[in-house]
Amino acid sequence: MLFVSYEFIAFTILLFVLYYLLPKKCQWPLLLIASYVFYWIANPYYLIFIGTTTISAFAAGVLMDKAQGRADLAIKAAKEDGSYTSDLKKALKAKAKSSKWKILLVSMLFNLGILAVTKYTNFVITNINKFLEDGAALKAVDLIIPMGISFYTFQTVGYLIDTYRGTVKAERNPFKLALFVSFFPQLVQGPISRYGDLSKTLYGEHKFTEKTFTYGLVRILWGYFKKVVIADRIITAVTALIGDTETYTGAYVFIAMFFYAFELYCDFTGGIDITIGIAQCLGITVTENFNLPYFSKNIKEYWNRWHITMGSWFTDYIFYPLSVDKNMLRLSKWSREHLGKFWGKRLTVYLSAFIVWLATGVWHGAAWNFIVWGLMNFAVIMISQELDPLYLRFHKKFKVKDKAGYGVFEIIRTIFLMSLIRMFDCYRDVPMTFRMVGTMFTRFRLSTFTDGSLLQLGLGSSDYIVLAAGLLIILSVSIYKYRSKKDIRDRLYDTPWIWYGAMSFLLIITLLFGAYGHGYDATQFIYNQF
Amino acid sequence: MKKRIVALISVLVITGIILAFLSCLVMPKYMSGIIEGSLTEEYYDDKAPHEVIFIGDCELYENVSTVELYREYGISSYIRGNSQQLIWQSYYLLEDVLRYEKPKVVVFNVLALKYNEPKSETYNRMTLDGMKWSMTKVNAIKASMTEDENFVEYVFPFLRFHSRWQELKASDWNYLMGKEPVSINGYYLRADVRPETGFPEPKSLTDPAFGSNAMMYLDKMADLCRENGIELILVKAPITYPYWYPEWDQQVSDYAQEKGLTYINYINEMDAMGLDMTTDTYDGGEHLNVYGAEKFADHIGAYLTENYDLTDYRNVPGVAAIWAEKESLYDSILQQQLSEIAQYGELMSFGKNAIEE
């Protein structure tokens, strides 16, 4: 059931009605049923995977909790019978930690193993076959890749690590944990929620309020507007541009780069808007995943604003643990002693960052283009970090940093750089991407923009007008948020005519100008495949 | 709170009006060029009673002149036909007719038996969009939908046709609130002439048996007519292309015999009705023009009058008055087409290649 389908809309409306009609204590069980029905409709076999992940995570969480509980009880008992010493406490805590670590390791390996086998087996086979003779080549295996497996596995692993760390208590109700893992709006493409955040509102009883509900509706409409009016319209040109790499070189690659940047932005943020909007209609708060990423002035800032929950997941669960890992600390010490101050300071940080970006690339897909994409991000971030002193000297001399024009330049530069790196995702082939990007500099024809070539990409002039107007609306709303640091809904809500008028406007322009329905291929969200 | 409720209700009403207006605007009007999409809905506007209902595809709505039937025999008839009208659509259109009137005779063209499953969304829309809502229409849609169609888009055609905002023409505005008739009791008149010059050799049939789905609907149609005391006549129109195989002809003959129905293959009577395919067709022999359609009407009209107790409506003043208007429309459309042919050498406002405003 695609988000952009009549069935999904009917499914969601029915859920809203039941959610607020049934007794409040039935709300979270209803969401669980709805989530499993949603997943079952996609493919009944998916339930085996998500069910296995849930059961294993539930068991691991409870076992970790029990191990901790046993230690706490033993300490308490020792305090009561007078045998308590600080050494005993340390020993008991160390034992509990060791048990928890083993449970965590097993459960993580199990769940990440499912992810690895389903998503990466054929990638590994393909690469092994490159070293084998034709007759000895391994056959690709036909495996089901459950929808959203990367998202719910990471969310579950986050829950396990948080339980291990003691930042959250293990969930003792398996059905509640099942809902956390499978909550349907975010199952398709995230965000990757933390148990500590989502559980605050996921299981609560929610009373219908006009404000919360209509805030959610506006967010849903905004998401559909971005998805069907912009992303699903511009995809026609993107598909044409990347589909014929012989014809569409030079300036066309430049166009493809920016078109894809807009498509991905509207597709991914639109999908997240729908997710967060549905949750909001249900009174549930889902973590924001974007914060005006195309207003970033450098790549580091960009990654703090784009796919925030994924970035923070990698930071919290991979980068930091790696940075304070005993072996890393040992390596840091060794590098300071043997490689000097420069590398001593950098080696472990770079190594941790390298691993994180490699993992980020692998998480996005089982293909070299994603791995190279991840490593390109790593390279650019590291290089810009190394160039920091140079920037400082430049700004000291020229005093342009606070000028608005320079800010705009920084934003455009970041968008260009990120879009350039994303070409690996766009062409899905590393040598091809290098070749195509090369033609941007060797075969660039300015006349491509003026001689009507843009009208040969499957979009007519009216499509370009819709795209321009749509992007202008998105830009205006974004500028408002960037400058005022406020949600535009807060401004509109107090004037009912404007509030409901805005909803009506969004609904009508989405229905009229959207690229949906018969004659259009309903497109799944790009991030659904990750 | 009261202010919010008033605003909400007002905006809902305004939104509904805007969407209804946009829906009317973007719906195809089928007023020139491909006009077949208008045929289904025109039935509901006709005030005359119909003792004969023709049900079928282009082999009926382009080949039988309803005005000629009236002029020569006083038969008041209607053709409920559309482009590539599939047999289940014919069945449900007949069921739809029975919601309004009970004809004495139903004439069904059997060419549609060769199709056993839904074929084309475009043709589906042209046939079904004009139907008035009822369970009959719901069932017709369900039976007709291709895999990539969605029922919701029939309920809210705006969802299907919204992208037509990019191709709106003057006719979309001109016929926003109402349309003029494009047919005369379902008959699509063409006055141009393009002689038949031969057809490709027929391909051999891999499986000559009609599909079970098609035959099931023929059964349903026969049952429906029997239950309502209507005479069902199976016909094959006097058109030789697309090829009507002897195996198919035999199956229909056998079926008619088994069910006690009349089956007439008019291909065998083309000479008897005086059809000359050098002058009586407008597209090289695939459909008849008005001259051919009048000959076919003369022929089948004689058969109907001889074999069924049909009223001569020329003698019923109320109905004759209605038919007088139809005759006038028929003559004016014919005259317009003849003028166009005289002026341009071809028709400019009819057919696939018509220049639309």
PDB file of C-alpha atoms in Angstrom, chain A residues 4-252:
ATOM      1  CA  VAL A   4       0.369   7.799  -2.616  1.00  0.00           C
ATOM      2  CA  SER A   5      -2.582   5.510  -3.135  1.00  0.00           C
ATOM      3  CA  TYR A   6      -6.302   5.804  -2.578  1.00  0.00           C
ATOM      4  CA  GLU A   7      -6.153   2.661  -0.473  1.00  0.00           C
ATOM      5  CA  PHE A   8      -3.650   4.183   1.915  1.00  0.00           C
ATOM      6  CA  ILE A   9      -5.695   7.360   2.275  1.00  0.00           C
ATOM      7  CA  ALA A  10      -8.860   5.329   2.941  1.00  0.00           C
ATOM      8  CA  PHE A  11      -6.946   3.135   5.396  1.00  0.00           C
ATOM      9  CA  THR A  12      -5.690   6.194   7.290  1.00  0.00           C
ATOM     10  CA  ILE A  13      -9.088   7.910   7.382  1.00  0.00           C
ATOM     11  CA  LEU A  14     -10.706   4.736   8.719  1.00  0.00           C
ATOM     12  CA  LEU A  15      -7.988   4.488  11.348  1.00  0.00           C
ATOM     13  CA  PHE A  16      -8.539   8.117  12.440  1.00  0.00           C
ATOM     14  CA  VAL A  17     -12.247   7.494  12.848  1.00  0.00           C
ATOM     15  CA  LEU A  18     -11.811   4.286  14.833  1.00  0.00           C
ATOM     16  CA  TYR A  19      -8.979   5.754  16.895  1.00  0.00           C
ATOM     17  CA  TYR A  20     -11.149   8.503  18.287  1.00  0.00           C
ATOM     18  CA  LEU A  21     -14.405   6.543  18.424  1.00  0.00           C
ATOM     19  CA  LEU A  22     -13.131   3.539  20.364  1.00  0.00           C
ATOM     20  CA  PRO A  23     -12.353   3.755  24.084  1.00  0.00           C
ATOM     21  CA  LYS A  24      -8.999   5.441  24.646  1.00  0.00           C
ATOM     22  CA  LYS A  25      -7.428   2.345  26.161  1.00  0.00           C
ATOM     23  CA  CYS A  26      -7.925   0.663  22.778  1.00  0.00           C
ATOM     24  CA  GLN A  27      -5.909   3.310  20.929  1.00  0.00           C
ATOM     25  CA  TRP A  28      -2.460   1.765  21.006  1.00  0.00           C
ATOM     26  CA  PRO A  29      -3.705  -1.800  20.414  1.00  0.00           C
ATOM     27  CA  LEU A  30      -5.611  -0.435  17.419  1.00  0.00           C
ATOM     28  CA  LEU A  31      -2.414   1.129  16.096  1.00  0.00           C
ATOM     29  CA  LEU A  32      -0.640  -2.197  16.472  1.00  0.00           C
ATOM     30  CA  ILE A  33      -3.365  -3.986  14.541  1.00  0.00           C
ATOM     31  CA  ALA A  34      -3.331  -1.269  11.876  1.00  0.00           C
ATOM     32  CA  SER A  35       0.461  -1.462  11.590  1.00  0.00           C
ATOM     33  CA  TYR A  36       0.418  -5.215  11.156  1.00  0.00           C
ATOM     34  CA  VAL A  37      -2.441  -5.020   8.651  1.00  0.00           C
ATOM     35  CA  PHE A  38      -0.468  -2.388   6.725  1.00  0.00           C
ATOM     36  CA  TYR A  39       2.573  -4.657   6.684  1.00  0.00           C
ATOM     37  CA  TRP A  40       0.496  -7.735   5.888  1.00  0.00           C
ATOM     38  CA  ILE A  41      -1.037  -5.998   2.856  1.00  0.00           C
ATOM     39  CA  ALA A  42       2.469  -5.203   1.589  1.00  0.00           C
ATOM     40  CA  ASN A  43       3.445  -8.872   1.858  1.00  0.00           C
ATOM     41  CA  PRO A  44       2.289 -11.396   4.476  1.00  0.00           C
ATOM     42  CA  TYR A  45       5.808 -12.894   4.616  1.00  0.00           C
ATOM     43  CA  TYR A  46       7.180  -9.587   5.902  1.00  0.00           C
ATOM     44  CA  LEU A  47       5.375 -10.284   9.177  1.00  0.00           C
ATOM     45  CA  ILE A  48       7.714 -13.213   9.831  1.00  0.00           C
ATOM     46  CA  PHE A  49      10.713 -10.886   9.675  1.00  0.00           C
ATOM     47  CA  ILE A  50       9.322  -8.041  11.725  1.00  0.00           C
ATOM     48  CA  GLY A  51       7.794 -10.513  14.199  1.00  0.00           C
ATOM     49  CA  THR A  52      11.147 -12.259  14.649  1.00  0.00           C
ATOM     50  CA  THR A  53      12.904  -8.953  15.212  1.00  0.00           C
ATOM     51  CA  THR A  54      10.282  -7.913  17.754  1.00  0.00           C
ATOM     52  CA  ILE A  55      10.364 -11.197  19.685  1.00  0.00           C
ATOM     53  CA  SER A  56      14.146 -11.287  19.789  1.00  0.00           C
ATOM     54  CA  ALA A  57      14.339  -7.651  20.905  1.00  0.00           C
ATOM     55  CA  PHE A  58      11.672  -8.213  23.537  1.00  0.00           C
ATOM     56  CA  ALA A  59      13.467 -11.263  24.928  1.00  0.00           C
ATOM     57  CA  ALA A  60      16.843  -9.507  24.898  1.00  0.00           C
ATOM     58  CA  GLY A  61      15.419  -6.419  26.599  1.00  0.00           C
ATOM     59  CA  VAL A  62      13.758  -8.454  29.331  1.00  0.00           C
ATOM     60  CA  LEU A  63      16.880 -10.572  29.859  1.00  0.00           C
ATOM     61  CA  MET A  64      19.065  -7.467  30.112  1.00  0.00           C
ATOM     62  CA  ASP A  65      16.606  -5.967  32.550  1.00  0.00           C
ATOM     63  CA  LYS A  66      16.644  -9.143  34.607  1.00  0.00           C
ATOM     64  CA  ALA A  67      20.441  -9.276  34.651  1.00  0.00           C
ATOM     65  CA  GLN A  68      20.483  -5.709  35.889  1.00  0.00           C
ATOM     66  CA  GLY A  69      17.673  -6.478  38.344  1.00  0.00           C
ATOM     67  CA  ARG A  70      19.586  -9.443  39.757  1.00  0.00           C
ATOM     68  CA  ALA A  71      22.616  -7.256  40.396  1.00  0.00           C
ATOM     69  CA  ASP A  72      20.494  -4.528  41.976  1.00  0.00           C
ATOM     70  CA  LEU A  73      18.762  -7.090  44.218  1.00  0.00           C
ATOM     71  CA  ALA A  74      22.055  -8.647  45.262  1.00  0.00           C
ATOM     72  CA  ILE A  75      23.428  -5.194  46.161  1.00  0.00           C
ATOM     73  CA  LYS A  76      20.266  -4.436  48.129  1.00  0.00           C
ATOM     74  CA  ALA A  77      20.442  -7.791  49.919  1.00  0.00           C
ATOM     75  CA  ALA A  78      24.104  -7.259  50.724  1.00  0.00           C
ATOM     76  CA  LYS A  79      23.255  -3.870  52.172  1.00  0.00           C
ATOM     77  CA  GLU A  80      20.578  -5.474  54.361  1.00  0.00           C
ATOM     78  CA  ASP A  81      22.703  -8.380  55.631  1.00  0.00           C
ATOM     79  CA  GLY A  82      25.745  -6.170  56.172  1.00  0.00           C
ATOM     80  CA  SER A  83      27.986  -7.896  53.622  1.00  0.00           C
ATOM     81  CA  TYR A  84      27.981  -4.868  51.284  1.00  0.00           C
ATOM     82  CA  THR A  85      31.328  -3.508  50.155  1.00  0.00           C
ATOM     83  CA  SER A  86      32.150  -1.242  47.246  1.00  0.00           C
ATOM     84  CA  ASP A  87      34.182  -4.033  45.692  1.00  0.00           C
ATOM     85  CA  LEU A  88      31.151  -6.322  45.881  1.00  0.00           C
ATOM     86  CA  LYS A  89      29.040  -3.649  44.210  1.00  0.00           C
ATOM     87  CA  LYS A  90      31.616  -3.218  41.470  1.00  0.00           C
ATOM     88  CA  ALA A  91      31.855  -6.974  40.974  1.00  0.00           C
ATOM     89  CA  LEU A  92      28.083  -7.404  40.795  1.00  0.00           C
ATOM     90  CA  LYS A  93      27.702  -4.481  38.398  1.00  0.00           C
ATOM     91  CA  ALA A  94      30.535  -5.768  36.233  1.00  0.00           C
ATOM     92  CA  LYS A  95      28.902  -9.190  36.135  1.00  0.00           C
ATOM     93  CA  ALA A  96      25.561  -7.661  35.181  1.00  0.00           C
ATOM     94  CA  LYS A  97      27.232  -5.534  32.518  1.00  0.00           C
ATOM     95  CA  SER A  98      29.022  -8.558  31.128  1.00  0.00           C
ATOM     96  CA  SER A  99      25.770 -10.557  30.957  1.00  0.00           C
ATOM     97  CA  LYS A 100      23.964  -7.644  29.347  1.00  0.00           C
ATOM     98  CA  TRP A 101      26.765  -7.169  26.854  1.00  0.00           C
ATOM     99  CA  LYS A 102      26.547 -10.812  25.790  1.00  0.00           C
ATOM    100  CA  ILE A 103      22.771 -10.556  25.403  1.00  0.00           C
ATOM    101  CA  LEU A 104      23.122  -7.296  23.483  1.00  0.00           C
ATOM    102  CA  LEU A 105      25.791  -8.743  21.230  1.00  0.00           C
ATOM    103  CA  VAL A 106      23.762 -11.835  20.406  1.00  0.00           C
ATOM    104  CA  SER A 107      20.543  -9.903  19.775  1.00  0.00           C
ATOM    105  CA  MET A 108      22.318  -7.227  17.713  1.00  0.00           C
ATOM    106  CA  LEU A 109      24.178  -9.792  15.639  1.00  0.00           C
ATOM    107  CA  PHE A 110      20.946 -11.686  15.126  1.00  0.00           C
ATOM    108  CA  ASN A 111      18.969  -8.661  13.932  1.00  0.00           C
ATOM    109  CA  LEU A 112      21.756  -7.041  11.964  1.00  0.00           C
ATOM    110  CA  GLY A 113      22.413 -10.514  10.562  1.00  0.00           C
ATOM    111  CA  ILE A 114      18.865 -10.688   9.196  1.00  0.00           C
ATOM    112  CA  LEU A 115      19.371  -7.251   7.649  1.00  0.00           C
ATOM    113  CA  ALA A 116      22.746  -8.254   6.223  1.00  0.00           C
ATOM    114  CA  VAL A 117      21.531 -11.545   4.772  1.00  0.00           C
ATOM    115  CA  THR A 118      18.371 -10.161   3.198  1.00  0.00           C
ATOM    116  CA  LYS A 119      19.895  -6.987   1.839  1.00  0.00           C
ATOM    117  CA  TYR A 120      23.520  -7.743   1.128  1.00  0.00           C
ATOM    118  CA  THR A 121      23.803 -11.425   0.158  1.00  0.00           C
ATOM    119  CA  ASN A 122      23.450 -10.805  -3.563  1.00  0.00           C
ATOM    120  CA  PHE A 123      25.811  -7.842  -3.406  1.00  0.00           C
ATOM    121  CA  VAL A 124      28.453 -10.086  -1.835  1.00  0.00           C
ATOM    122  CA  ILE A 125      27.787 -12.860  -4.377  1.00  0.00           C
ATOM    123  CA  THR A 126      28.083 -10.408  -7.278  1.00  0.00           C
ATOM    124  CA  ASN A 127      31.421  -9.171  -5.997  1.00  0.00           C
ATOM    125  CA  ILE A 128      32.769 -12.652  -5.285  1.00  0.00           C
ATOM    126  CA  ASN A 129      31.800 -13.677  -8.813  1.00  0.00           C
ATOM    127  CA  LYS A 130      34.112 -11.005 -10.180  1.00  0.00           C
ATOM    128  CA  PHE A 131      37.014 -13.123  -8.933  1.00  0.00           C
ATOM    129  CA  LEU A 132      35.600 -16.448 -10.092  1.00  0.00           C
ATOM    130  CA  GLU A 133      35.579 -18.015 -13.529  1.00  0.00           C
ATOM    131  CA  ASP A 134      32.249 -18.113 -15.351  1.00  0.00           C
ATOM    132  CA  GLY A 135      31.625 -21.801 -14.666  1.00  0.00           C
ATOM    133  CA  ALA A 136      32.311 -21.408 -10.963  1.00  0.00           C
ATOM    134  CA  ALA A 137      30.162 -18.312 -10.508  1.00  0.00           C
ATOM    135  CA  LEU A 138      27.780 -18.367  -7.572  1.00  0.00           C
ATOM    136  CA  LYS A 139      24.102 -18.040  -8.287  1.00  0.00           C
ATOM    137  CA  ALA A 140      22.193 -15.059  -6.983  1.00  0.00           C
ATOM    138  CA  VAL A 141      19.640 -15.988  -4.345  1.00  0.00           C
ATOM    139  CA  ASP A 142      16.020 -14.983  -4.473  1.00  0.00           C
ATOM    140  CA  LEU A 143      15.433 -13.342  -1.103  1.00  0.00           C
ATOM    141  CA  ILE A 144      12.563 -11.287   0.218  1.00  0.00           C
ATOM    142  CA  ILE A 145      13.708  -7.869   1.370  1.00  0.00           C
ATOM    143  CA  PRO A 146      11.078  -6.760   3.880  1.00  0.00           C
ATOM    144  CA  MET A 147       9.797  -3.237   3.435  1.00  0.00           C
ATOM    145  CA  GLY A 148      11.578  -0.750   5.699  1.00  0.00           C
ATOM    146  CA  ILE A 149      13.895  -3.402   7.165  1.00  0.00           C
ATOM    147  CA  SER A 150      16.808  -0.951   7.489  1.00  0.00           C
ATOM    148  CA  PHE A 151      14.608   1.467   9.393  1.00  0.00           C
ATOM    149  CA  TYR A 152      12.975  -0.898  11.834  1.00  0.00           C
ATOM    150  CA  THR A 153      16.179  -2.881  12.409  1.00  0.00           C
ATOM    151  CA  PHE A 154      18.096   0.277  13.298  1.00  0.00           C
ATOM    152  CA  GLN A 155      15.249   1.438  15.486  1.00  0.00           C
ATOM    153  CA  THR A 156      15.250  -1.924  17.279  1.00  0.00           C
ATOM    154  CA  VAL A 157      19.017  -1.983  17.662  1.00  0.00           C
ATOM    155  CA  GLY A 158      18.802   1.538  19.105  1.00  0.00           C
ATOM    156  CA  TYR A 159      16.263   0.255  21.626  1.00  0.00           C
ATOM    157  CA  LEU A 160      18.569  -2.643  22.573  1.00  0.00           C
ATOM    158  CA  ILE A 161      21.591  -0.394  23.056  1.00  0.00           C
ATOM    159  CA  ASP A 162      19.558   2.085  25.092  1.00  0.00           C
ATOM    160  CA  THR A 163      18.313  -0.781  27.265  1.00  0.00           C
ATOM    161  CA  TYR A 164      21.870  -2.029  27.656  1.00  0.00           C
ATOM    162  CA  ARG A 165      23.036   1.432  28.625  1.00  0.00           C
ATOM    163  CA  GLY A 166      20.129   1.761  31.033  1.00  0.00           C
ATOM    164  CA  THR A 167      18.854   4.958  29.410  1.00  0.00           C
ATOM    165  CA  VAL A 168      15.496   3.235  28.943  1.00  0.00           C
ATOM    166  CA  LYS A 169      13.769   0.454  30.853  1.00  0.00           C
ATOM    167  CA  ALA A 170      13.084  -2.658  28.826  1.00  0.00           C
ATOM    168  CA  GLU A 171       9.512  -2.838  27.568  1.00  0.00           C
ATOM    169  CA  ARG A 172       7.719  -5.587  29.478  1.00  0.00           C
ATOM    170  CA  ASN A 173       4.698  -5.704  27.193  1.00  0.00           C
ATOM    171  CA  PRO A 174       5.621  -7.502  23.952  1.00  0.00           C
ATOM    172  CA  PHE A 175       2.701  -5.941  22.110  1.00  0.00           C
ATOM    173  CA  LYS A 176       3.824  -2.454  23.035  1.00  0.00           C
ATOM    174  CA  LEU A 177       7.305  -3.229  21.777  1.00  0.00           C
ATOM    175  CA  ALA A 178       5.748  -4.687  18.619  1.00  0.00           C
ATOM    176  CA  LEU A 179       4.016  -1.365  18.049  1.00  0.00           C
ATOM    177  CA  PHE A 180       7.249   0.570  18.577  1.00  0.00           C
ATOM    178  CA  VAL A 181       8.988  -1.594  15.959  1.00  0.00           C
ATOM    179  CA  SER A 182       6.133  -1.581  13.449  1.00  0.00           C
ATOM    180  CA  PHE A 183       4.376   1.799  13.853  1.00  0.00           C
ATOM    181  CA  PHE A 184       3.110   2.001  10.264  1.00  0.00           C
ATOM    182  CA  PRO A 185       3.553   5.664   9.287  1.00  0.00           C
ATOM    183  CA  GLN A 186       7.282   5.494   9.912  1.00  0.00           C
ATOM    184  CA  LEU A 187       7.775   1.943   8.751  1.00  0.00           C
ATOM    185  CA  VAL A 188       8.185   2.912   5.122  1.00  0.00           C
ATOM    186  CA  GLN A 189      10.980   5.451   5.345  1.00  0.00           C
ATOM    187  CA  GLY A 190      11.574   6.469   8.931  1.00  0.00           C
ATOM    188  CA  PRO A 191      12.339   8.591  10.852  1.00  0.00           C
ATOM    189  CA  ILE A 192      14.421   6.221  12.973  1.00  0.00           C
ATOM    190  CA  SER A 193      12.773   6.930  16.306  1.00  0.00           C
ATOM    191  CA  ARG A 194      14.276   6.312  19.715  1.00  0.00           C
ATOM    192  CA  TYR A 195      12.237   4.252  22.120  1.00  0.00           C
ATOM    193  CA  GLY A 196      12.706   6.867  24.841  1.00  0.00           C
ATOM    194  CA  ASP A 197      11.171   9.552  22.631  1.00  0.00           C
ATOM    195  CA  LEU A 198       8.413   7.701  20.807  1.00  0.00           C
ATOM    196  CA  SER A 199       7.147   5.714  23.787  1.00  0.00           C
ATOM    197  CA  LYS A 200       6.252   8.952  25.617  1.00  0.00           C
ATOM    198  CA  THR A 201       3.238   9.468  23.388  1.00  0.00           C
ATOM    199  CA  LEU A 202       2.847   6.193  21.486  1.00  0.00           C
ATOM    200  CA  TYR A 203       1.053   4.293  24.234  1.00  0.00           C
ATOM    201  CA  GLY A 204      -0.799   7.198  25.823  1.00  0.00           C
ATOM    202  CA  GLU A 205      -4.498   7.959  25.673  1.00  0.00           C
ATOM    203  CA  HIS A 206      -5.225  10.786  23.276  1.00  0.00           C
ATOM    204  CA  LYS A 207      -8.247  13.024  23.231  1.00  0.00           C
ATOM    205  CA  PHE A 208      -9.304  14.530  19.919  1.00  0.00           C
ATOM    206  CA  THR A 209      -8.431  18.197  19.710  1.00  0.00           C
ATOM    207  CA  GLU A 210      -9.121  20.316  16.679  1.00  0.00           C
ATOM    208  CA  LYS A 211      -5.760  22.047  16.911  1.00  0.00           C
ATOM    209  CA  THR A 212      -3.605  18.919  17.062  1.00  0.00           C
ATOM    210  CA  PHE A 213      -5.655  17.142  14.439  1.00  0.00           C
ATOM    211  CA  THR A 214      -5.677  19.995  11.943  1.00  0.00           C
ATOM    212  CA  TYR A 215      -1.969  20.651  12.557  1.00  0.00           C
ATOM    213  CA  GLY A 216      -1.438  17.041  11.546  1.00  0.00           C
ATOM    214  CA  LEU A 217      -3.716  17.382   8.523  1.00  0.00           C
ATOM    215  CA  VAL A 218      -1.864  20.448   7.276  1.00  0.00           C
ATOM    216  CA  ARG A 219       1.403  18.572   7.638  1.00  0.00           C
ATOM    217  CA  ILE A 220      -0.018  15.611   5.683  1.00  0.00           C
ATOM    218  CA  LEU A 221      -1.294  17.892   2.905  1.00  0.00           C
ATOM    219  CA  TRP A 222       2.054  19.668   2.783  1.00  0.00           C
ATOM    220  CA  GLY A 223       3.770  16.308   2.409  1.00  0.00           C
ATOM    221  CA  TYR A 224       1.476  15.187  -0.397  1.00  0.00           C
ATOM    222  CA  PHE A 225       1.946  18.533  -2.129  1.00  0.00           C
ATOM    223  CA  LYS A 226       5.726  18.091  -2.102  1.00  0.00           C
ATOM    224  CA  LYS A 227       5.521  14.462  -3.169  1.00  0.00           C
ATOM    225  CA  VAL A 228       2.913  14.481  -5.934  1.00  0.00           C
ATOM    226  CA  VAL A 229       3.146  18.014  -7.289  1.00  0.00           C
ATOM    227  CA  ILE A 230       6.942  18.388  -7.288  1.00  0.00           C
ATOM    228  CA  ALA A 231       8.778  15.078  -6.790  1.00  0.00           C
ATOM    229  CA  ASP A 232       6.519  12.885  -8.911  1.00  0.00           C
ATOM    230  CA  ARG A 233       6.433  15.495 -11.679  1.00  0.00           C
ATOM    231  CA  ILE A 234      10.163  16.194 -11.858  1.00  0.00           C
ATOM    232  CA  ILE A 235      10.953  12.460 -11.775  1.00  0.00           C
ATOM    233  CA  THR A 236       9.882  12.273 -15.444  1.00  0.00           C
ATOM    234  CA  ALA A 237      12.766  14.534 -16.454  1.00  0.00           C
ATOM    235  CA  VAL A 238      15.215  12.881 -14.051  1.00  0.00           C
ATOM    236  CA  THR A 239      14.368   9.435 -15.429  1.00  0.00           C
ATOM    237  CA  ALA A 240      14.835  10.681 -18.987  1.00  0.00           C
ATOM    238  CA  LEU A 241      18.146  12.363 -18.150  1.00  0.00           C
ATOM    239  CA  ILE A 242      19.746   9.450 -16.347  1.00  0.00           C
ATOM    240  CA  GLY A 243      18.208   6.888 -18.689  1.00  0.00           C
ATOM    241  CA  ASP A 244      20.089   8.066 -21.780  1.00  0.00           C
ATOM    242  CA  THR A 245      23.667   8.754 -20.798  1.00  0.00           C
ATOM    243  CA  GLU A 246      24.792   8.992 -24.425  1.00  0.00           C
ATOM    244  CA  THR A 247      22.533  11.912 -25.263  1.00  0.00           C
ATOM    245  CA  TYR A 248      22.229  13.695 -21.975  1.00  0.00           C
ATOM    246  CA  THR A 249      25.744  14.840 -21.196  1.00  0.00           C
ATOM    247  CA  GLY A 250      27.267  18.221 -20.361  1.00  0.00           C
ATOM    248  CA  ALA A 251      24.691  20.781 -19.278  1.00  0.00           C
ATOM    249  CA  TYR A 252      22.094  18.014 -19.059  1.00  0.00           C
TER     250      TYR A 252
END
